[in-house]
Short mmCIF file of C-alpha atoms in Angstrom, two decimals:
data_model
loop_
_atom_site.label_atom_id
_atom_site.label_comp_id
_atom_site.label_asym_id
_atom_site.label_seq_id
_atom_site.Cartn_x
_atom_site.Cartn_y
_atom_site.Cartn_z
CA MET R 1 -0.04 0.05 0.06
CA LYS R 2 2.84 2.27 0.87
CA LYS R 3 4.56 1.68 -2.42
CA ILE R 4 1.31 2.40 -4.21
CA VAL R 5 0.94 5.80 -2.39
CA LEU R 6 4.48 6.73 -3.08
CA ALA R 7 4.01 5.84 -6.68
CA MET R 8 0.89 7.92 -6.95
CA ALA R 9 2.74 10.75 -5.34
CA ALA R 10 5.61 10.56 -7.71
CA ALA R 11 3.30 10.37 -10.60
CA SER R 12 1.54 13.63 -9.32
CA VAL R 13 4.79 15.41 -9.06
CA VAL R 14 5.82 14.33 -12.57
CA GLY R 15 2.49 15.50 -13.87
CA PHE R 16 2.69 18.73 -12.16
CA SER R 17 6.23 19.21 -13.39
CA ALA R 18 5.14 18.47 -16.94
CA SER R 19 2.19 20.89 -16.59
CA ALA R 20 4.38 23.68 -15.23
CA GLN R 21 6.87 23.07 -18.13
CA ALA R 22 3.94 23.21 -20.70
CA ALA R 23 2.96 26.75 -19.70
CA SER R 24 3.35 29.04 -22.47
CA THR R 25 5.04 32.45 -21.82
CA VAL R 26 3.20 35.57 -23.21
CA CYS R 27 4.89 38.95 -23.20
CA VAL R 28 2.28 41.82 -22.68
CA PHE R 29 3.00 45.28 -23.56
CA ASP R 30 1.32 47.88 -21.29
CA LEU R 31 2.60 51.30 -20.42
CA LEU R 32 1.10 50.73 -17.01
CA GLY R 33 2.43 47.25 -16.63
CA LYS R 34 0.15 44.93 -14.54
CA ALA R 35 -2.13 47.94 -13.49
CA GLY R 36 -3.01 48.76 -17.17
CA ASP R 37 -6.29 47.66 -18.95
CA SER R 38 -4.45 45.70 -21.62
CA TYR R 39 -2.67 43.52 -19.09
CA LYS R 40 -5.86 43.06 -17.16
CA MET R 41 -7.64 41.94 -20.31
CA MET R 42 -4.85 39.56 -21.09
CA GLU R 43 -5.40 38.01 -17.49
CA GLU R 44 -9.06 37.25 -18.48
CA TRP R 45 -7.71 35.65 -21.66
CA ALA R 46 -5.17 33.57 -19.83
CA LEU R 47 -8.00 32.30 -17.58
CA ALA R 48 -10.01 31.41 -20.73
CA ALA R 49 -7.00 29.65 -22.24
CA LYS R 50 -6.67 27.36 -19.16
CA GLY R 51 -10.36 26.27 -20.01
CA TRP R 52 -8.80 25.30 -23.52
CA GLY R 53 -6.16 23.18 -21.79
CA THR R 54 -3.29 25.62 -22.04
CA GLU R 55 -1.47 27.23 -19.14
CA ILE R 56 -0.34 30.79 -19.76
CA ASN R 57 2.44 32.71 -17.91
CA LEU R 58 2.06 36.42 -18.50
CA VAL R 59 5.01 38.69 -18.41
CA PRO R 60 4.31 42.45 -18.36
CA ARG R 61 6.53 44.65 -20.35
CA GLN R 62 6.15 48.59 -20.17
CA ASP R 63 8.56 49.07 -23.07
CA GLU R 64 7.18 47.63 -26.29
CA ALA R 65 10.50 47.35 -28.12
CA VAL R 66 11.62 45.13 -25.13
CA ALA R 67 8.37 42.98 -25.55
CA ASP R 68 9.09 42.64 -29.17
CA ASN R 69 12.68 41.79 -28.85
CA ASP R 70 12.12 39.06 -26.21
CA PHE R 71 9.48 37.56 -28.50
CA LYS R 72 12.12 37.52 -31.30
CA ALA R 73 14.69 36.12 -28.98
CA GLY R 74 12.37 33.24 -28.00
CA LYS R 75 11.93 34.39 -24.33
CA CYS R 76 8.31 34.65 -25.09
CA ASP R 77 6.11 32.23 -26.98
CA ALA R 78 3.71 34.99 -27.80
CA VAL R 79 3.40 38.82 -27.58
CA ALA R 80 0.62 41.34 -27.15
CA MET R 81 1.40 44.74 -28.55
CA THR R 82 0.22 47.42 -30.93
CA ALA R 83 -0.58 46.37 -34.44
CA MET R 84 1.67 49.13 -35.80
CA ARG R 85 4.68 47.12 -34.42
CA ALA R 86 3.01 43.67 -34.97
CA ARG R 87 2.52 44.38 -38.62
CA GLN R 88 5.90 42.91 -39.29
CA TYR R 89 4.51 39.53 -38.45
CA ASN R 90 1.38 39.90 -40.35
CA LYS R 91 0.64 42.73 -42.85
CA PHE R 92 -3.01 41.70 -43.33
CA ALA R 93 -4.08 42.05 -39.73
CA GLY R 94 -1.63 45.07 -39.00
CA SER R 95 -3.24 47.11 -41.69
CA ILE R 96 -6.44 47.64 -39.88
CA ASP R 97 -4.59 50.72 -38.52
CA SER R 98 -4.30 52.20 -41.87
CA LEU R 99 -4.66 56.02 -42.26
CA GLY R 100 -8.32 56.82 -42.70
CA GLY R 101 -9.13 53.11 -43.02
CA VAL R 102 -11.45 52.94 -40.08
CA PRO R 103 -13.27 56.25 -39.38
CA ASN R 104 -15.42 55.32 -36.51
CA ASN R 105 -15.99 52.52 -33.86
CA GLN R 106 -18.95 50.95 -35.80
CA ILE R 107 -16.75 50.31 -38.79
CA ALA R 108 -13.92 48.96 -36.43
CA GLN R 109 -16.18 46.48 -34.71
CA ARG R 110 -17.26 45.20 -38.17
CA ALA R 111 -13.92 44.96 -39.69
CA ILE R 112 -12.29 43.26 -36.64
CA THR R 113 -15.20 40.82 -36.36
CA TYR R 114 -14.78 39.76 -39.99
CA VAL R 115 -10.98 39.53 -39.86
CA LEU R 116 -11.15 37.13 -36.88
CA ASP R 117 -13.83 34.95 -38.25
CA ALA R 118 -12.68 31.24 -38.96
CA ARG R 119 -13.11 31.91 -42.67
CA ASN R 120 -10.03 34.04 -42.50
CA ALA R 121 -7.95 31.67 -40.58
CA ALA R 122 -5.32 31.02 -43.33
CA LYS R 123 -4.65 34.86 -43.42
CA MET R 124 -3.81 34.81 -39.70
CA THR R 125 -0.81 32.62 -40.28
CA THR R 126 2.46 33.68 -41.78
CA ASN R 127 5.75 32.00 -42.45
CA LEU R 128 8.76 34.36 -41.93
CA GLY R 129 12.42 33.17 -41.98
CA GLY R 130 11.27 29.48 -41.46
CA LYS R 131 9.12 30.41 -38.42
CA LYS R 132 5.39 30.24 -38.36
CA TYR R 133 3.48 33.05 -36.66
CA GLU R 134 -0.18 33.37 -35.85
CA VAL R 135 -2.43 36.27 -34.96
CA ALA R 136 -4.57 34.96 -32.33
CA GLY R 137 -6.38 38.05 -31.26
CA ILE R 138 -7.01 41.85 -32.25
CA SER R 139 -8.15 44.34 -29.59
CA PRO R 140 -9.41 47.86 -30.47
CA LEU R 141 -7.75 50.65 -28.62
CA GLY R 142 -9.75 53.41 -30.28
CA SER R 143 -9.49 56.19 -32.86
CA ALA R 144 -6.36 58.21 -33.02
CA PHE R 145 -6.98 62.01 -32.65
CA ILE R 146 -4.41 64.92 -33.44
CA PHE R 147 -3.45 66.82 -30.23
CA VAL R 148 -1.85 70.30 -30.82
CA ARG R 149 -0.18 72.58 -28.16
CA ASP R 150 -1.56 75.62 -30.04
CA LYS R 151 -5.15 75.85 -31.06
CA ASN R 152 -4.17 78.18 -34.04
CA ILE R 153 -2.80 75.00 -35.63
CA ASN R 154 -6.39 74.34 -36.73
CA SER R 155 -5.83 72.80 -40.27
CA VAL R 156 -3.45 70.63 -42.18
CA GLU R 157 -2.11 73.69 -44.00
CA LYS R 158 -1.15 75.23 -40.65
CA ALA R 159 0.65 72.07 -39.67
CA ALA R 160 3.39 72.83 -42.35
CA GLY R 161 6.68 73.32 -40.60
CA LYS R 162 5.37 72.04 -37.22
CA LYS R 163 7.07 69.21 -35.31
CA PHE R 164 4.98 66.11 -35.22
CA ALA R 165 6.07 63.05 -33.08
CA VAL R 166 5.96 59.94 -35.14
CA LEU R 167 6.65 56.27 -34.07
CA GLY R 168 10.12 55.65 -35.64
CA TYR R 169 9.23 52.11 -36.78
CA ASP R 170 5.94 53.05 -38.63
CA ASP R 171 7.03 54.21 -42.22
CA ALA R 172 3.29 55.13 -42.79
CA GLN R 173 3.34 57.97 -40.18
CA LYS R 174 6.66 59.36 -41.21
CA ILE R 175 5.59 59.42 -44.98
CA MET R 176 2.18 61.05 -44.30
CA VAL R 177 3.50 63.66 -41.85
CA GLN R 178 6.16 64.70 -44.61
CA ARG R 179 3.32 64.79 -47.18
CA VAL R 180 1.63 67.49 -45.26
CA GLY R 181 4.80 69.46 -44.89
CA ALA R 182 5.31 68.92 -40.98
CA GLN R 183 8.55 67.77 -39.64
CA ALA R 184 8.56 64.10 -38.43
CA VAL R 185 10.25 63.72 -35.01
CA LEU R 186 11.15 60.05 -34.46
CA SER R 187 9.83 58.84 -31.31
CA ASP R 188 8.64 55.63 -29.42
CA ILE R 189 5.49 54.77 -27.72
CA SER R 190 7.13 55.32 -24.42
CA ASN R 191 8.26 58.86 -25.06
CA PHE R 192 6.09 60.48 -27.60
CA ALA R 193 3.64 61.91 -25.04
CA ALA R 194 6.56 63.35 -22.97
CA LYS R 195 7.86 65.06 -25.92
CA PHE R 196 4.41 66.76 -26.42
CA ASN R 197 4.00 67.53 -22.85
CA ASN R 198 7.39 69.19 -22.49
CA GLY R 199 7.09 71.17 -25.88
CA GLN R 200 9.70 69.16 -27.90
CA VAL R 201 6.98 68.59 -30.43
CA ASP R 202 3.87 70.68 -31.56
CA MET R 203 1.60 67.76 -32.39
CA VAL R 204 0.91 64.14 -31.56
CA GLY R 205 -1.64 61.53 -32.72
CA ALA R 206 -2.98 59.35 -29.87
CA PRO R 207 -6.29 57.62 -28.92
CA ALA R 208 -8.47 58.57 -26.02
CA TYR R 209 -7.06 55.49 -24.36
CA ALA R 210 -3.77 57.37 -23.85
CA TYR R 211 -5.10 60.68 -22.74
CA LYS R 212 -5.14 60.23 -18.97
CA PRO R 213 -2.31 57.80 -18.23
CA LEU R 214 0.06 59.86 -20.44
CA GLU R 215 -1.24 63.03 -19.07
CA LEU R 216 -1.76 64.78 -22.42
CA ASN R 217 -3.55 67.50 -20.67
CA LYS R 218 -0.09 68.90 -19.64
CA GLY R 219 0.79 69.28 -23.32
CA LEU R 220 -2.60 70.79 -24.18
CA GLY R 221 -2.36 73.38 -21.37
CA ALA R 222 -4.64 76.42 -21.66
CA ASN R 223 -4.09 76.82 -25.56
CA GLY R 224 -4.00 73.40 -27.00
CA VAL R 225 -6.85 71.37 -28.74
CA MET R 226 -7.71 67.88 -29.87
CA TRP R 227 -8.93 67.85 -33.63
CA ASN R 228 -12.14 65.82 -33.21
CA PHE R 229 -11.55 63.94 -36.38
CA PRO R 230 -10.28 60.21 -36.26
CA VAL R 231 -7.06 59.75 -38.39
CA LEU R 232 -6.88 56.00 -37.82
CA HIS R 233 -8.02 53.30 -35.45
CA VAL R 234 -5.49 51.88 -33.21
CA THR R 235 -5.48 48.12 -32.50
CA ALA R 236 -3.29 45.72 -30.54
CA ASP R 237 -2.43 42.17 -31.81
CA LEU R 238 -1.71 38.93 -30.10
CA VAL R 239 1.01 37.14 -32.02
CA LEU R 240 1.85 33.58 -31.38
CA ARG R 241 4.75 31.33 -32.48
CA ALA R 242 2.34 28.66 -33.83
CA ASP R 243 4.36 25.72 -32.92
CA LYS R 244 4.30 26.56 -29.17
CA PHE R 245 0.54 26.24 -29.05
CA PRO R 246 -1.97 23.37 -29.55
CA ALA R 247 -3.72 22.88 -32.87
CA GLY R 248 -6.89 24.90 -33.01
CA PHE R 249 -5.74 27.13 -30.08
CA GLY R 250 -5.51 30.29 -32.45
CA GLN R 251 -9.16 30.11 -33.56
CA LYS R 252 -10.32 29.43 -30.13
CA SER R 253 -8.47 32.66 -29.08
CA ARG R 254 -9.74 34.74 -31.95
CA ASP R 255 -13.30 33.64 -31.05
CA TRP R 256 -12.73 34.91 -27.49
CA PHE R 257 -11.44 38.17 -28.67
CA VAL R 258 -14.60 38.70 -30.76
CA LYS R 259 -16.73 38.17 -27.87
CA GLN R 260 -14.83 40.90 -25.97
CA LEU R 261 -15.53 43.63 -28.55
CA PRO R 262 -18.91 45.01 -27.16
CA LYS R 263 -17.06 45.55 -23.89
CA ASN R 264 -14.00 46.92 -25.56
CA PHE R 265 -15.89 49.51 -27.57
CA ALA R 266 -18.09 50.43 -24.48
CA MET R 267 -14.89 51.36 -22.65
CA ILE R 268 -13.53 53.25 -25.77
CA ASN R 269 -16.69 55.30 -25.88
CA ARG R 270 -16.46 56.16 -22.24
CA LEU R 271 -12.75 57.27 -22.52
CA GLU R 272 -13.51 59.42 -25.60
CA ALA R 273 -16.39 61.14 -23.60
CA GLN R 274 -14.12 61.81 -20.71
CA ILE R 275 -11.84 64.10 -22.74
CA PRO R 276 -12.97 67.59 -21.63
CA GLY R 277 -15.22 69.38 -24.18
CA LYS R 278 -13.17 72.47 -24.06
CA TYR R 279 -10.27 70.64 -25.82
CA LYS R 280 -12.28 69.30 -28.65
CA MET R 281 -12.13 71.24 -31.80
CA ASN R 282 -14.76 70.23 -34.39
CA LEU R 283 -13.99 70.50 -38.13
CA SER R 284 -16.23 71.62 -40.75
CA ALA R 285 -18.01 69.27 -43.05
CA GLU R 286 -15.78 70.69 -45.91
CA ASP R 287 -12.66 70.13 -43.95
CA LYS R 288 -13.66 66.60 -43.02
CA LEU R 289 -14.32 65.69 -46.67
CA LYS R 290 -11.02 67.15 -47.67
CA TYR R 291 -9.07 65.36 -45.06
CA GLN R 292 -10.78 61.90 -45.87
CA LYS R 293 -9.70 62.37 -49.51
CA MET R 294 -6.18 63.27 -48.53
CA LEU R 295 -6.11 60.22 -46.31
CA ARG R 296 -7.44 58.11 -48.98
CA ASP R 297 -4.80 59.24 -51.38
CA GLY R 298 -2.06 58.55 -48.75
CA ARG R 299 -3.44 55.17 -47.98
CA MET R 300 -3.57 54.15 -51.63
CA ASP R 301 0.02 55.39 -52.04
CA LEU R 302 1.21 53.35 -48.92
CA THR R 303 -0.48 50.27 -50.29
CA LYS R 304 1.47 50.67 -53.61
CA ARG R 305 4.59 51.00 -51.53
CA GLY R 306 3.80 47.67 -49.85
CA ILE R 307 3.49 49.15 -46.35
CA TYR R 308 -0.35 48.27 -46.23
CA ASP R 309 -1.94 44.98 -47.30
CA ALA R 310 -4.17 45.54 -50.36
CA GLY R 311 -6.51 42.78 -49.30
CA MET R 312 -7.17 44.48 -45.97
CA MET R 313 -7.74 47.80 -47.79
CA SER R 314 -10.61 46.06 -49.85
CA VAL R 315 -12.10 44.66 -46.57
CA LEU R 316 -11.93 48.03 -44.95
CA LYS R 317 -13.50 49.83 -47.93
CA LYS R 318 -16.54 47.34 -47.93
CA ALA R 319 -16.87 47.92 -44.14
CA ARG R 320 -16.93 51.81 -44.65
CA CYS R 321 -19.43 51.55 -47.51
CA SER R 322 -21.66 49.17 -45.69
CA VAL R 323 -22.08 51.57 -42.92
CA ASP R 324 -22.12 54.86 -45.01
CA LYS R 325 -23.26 54.00 -48.53
CA ALA R 326 -23.30 57.67 -49.49
CA ASN R 327 -19.64 57.96 -48.76
CA PHE R 328 -17.72 59.78 -51.71
CA GLU R 329 -15.48 56.86 -52.21
CA CYS R 330 -18.12 53.96 -52.54
CA SER R 331 -18.77 54.70 -56.21
CA MET R 332 -14.97 55.05 -57.05
CA PRO R 333 -12.52 52.40 -58.11
CA GLY R 334 -9.46 51.62 -56.09
CA GLU R 335 -9.02 49.76 -52.75
#
């Protein structure tokens, strides 16, 4: 009897050890670390993954470049980070964040739901350098708006010559800022807000999600405004090393992310409403149309350059025109 008990105990230890070894490490970028909303959402995801038979070990990273480098070095089996940086692993999914591609939350929800559907599973996997990657989730972070330190910068024309913080690894931002005649100041997600707040740059683009934690009100001061016009929709991607997870895991994960969308967008709507009205500068209908056309021209150019995925541009156009059939572009060829 004693031998049987010892054998059972040994087996349970071995089983526990194997289970512990099987835990997949996921690096999660969140500027606020474990206190951030993105990390907290990933904790909920990890709990769901346990129900699918996969143990997850979450590792918070407050520097996105470190999270990406750890993933590249094999220290993480998966990484959750902004789609602008994740685009290198999957251009299709990473192109949802295209300039002017997703002008409101309704279109964003429709586009993300479609992309994560099982019919697009093949597009969620890529082979790069002999390694197979899979996008296992997309989360909306909200529309990016232009914040300016001086309310007199109230048009694209007046942005000429002004310093605009751009993410150094996103060629789309650099090219577009140069197109309008502004000076692109290379930055990172960890320091672009500080440059705006201390006056090193005149303008930044950011979602409402970033307004409070990055204290953008300091940069706005008494004279700044936010252009109440969405330039793009910011998303985050969960990218896996496909061989580190069980077969079918990716689609279960994508289905879970789709179920979170109503809650995600409710939070985004709350955050956008919390930005004080005194900072919101509304554009005229004429200026909105002009900027939509400008963003469309820029988007098509960036697609030709290979920065955006042409297939995703088609998906986004269909989403835009299904919501607003009277949109000027719906009767036009292209995208």
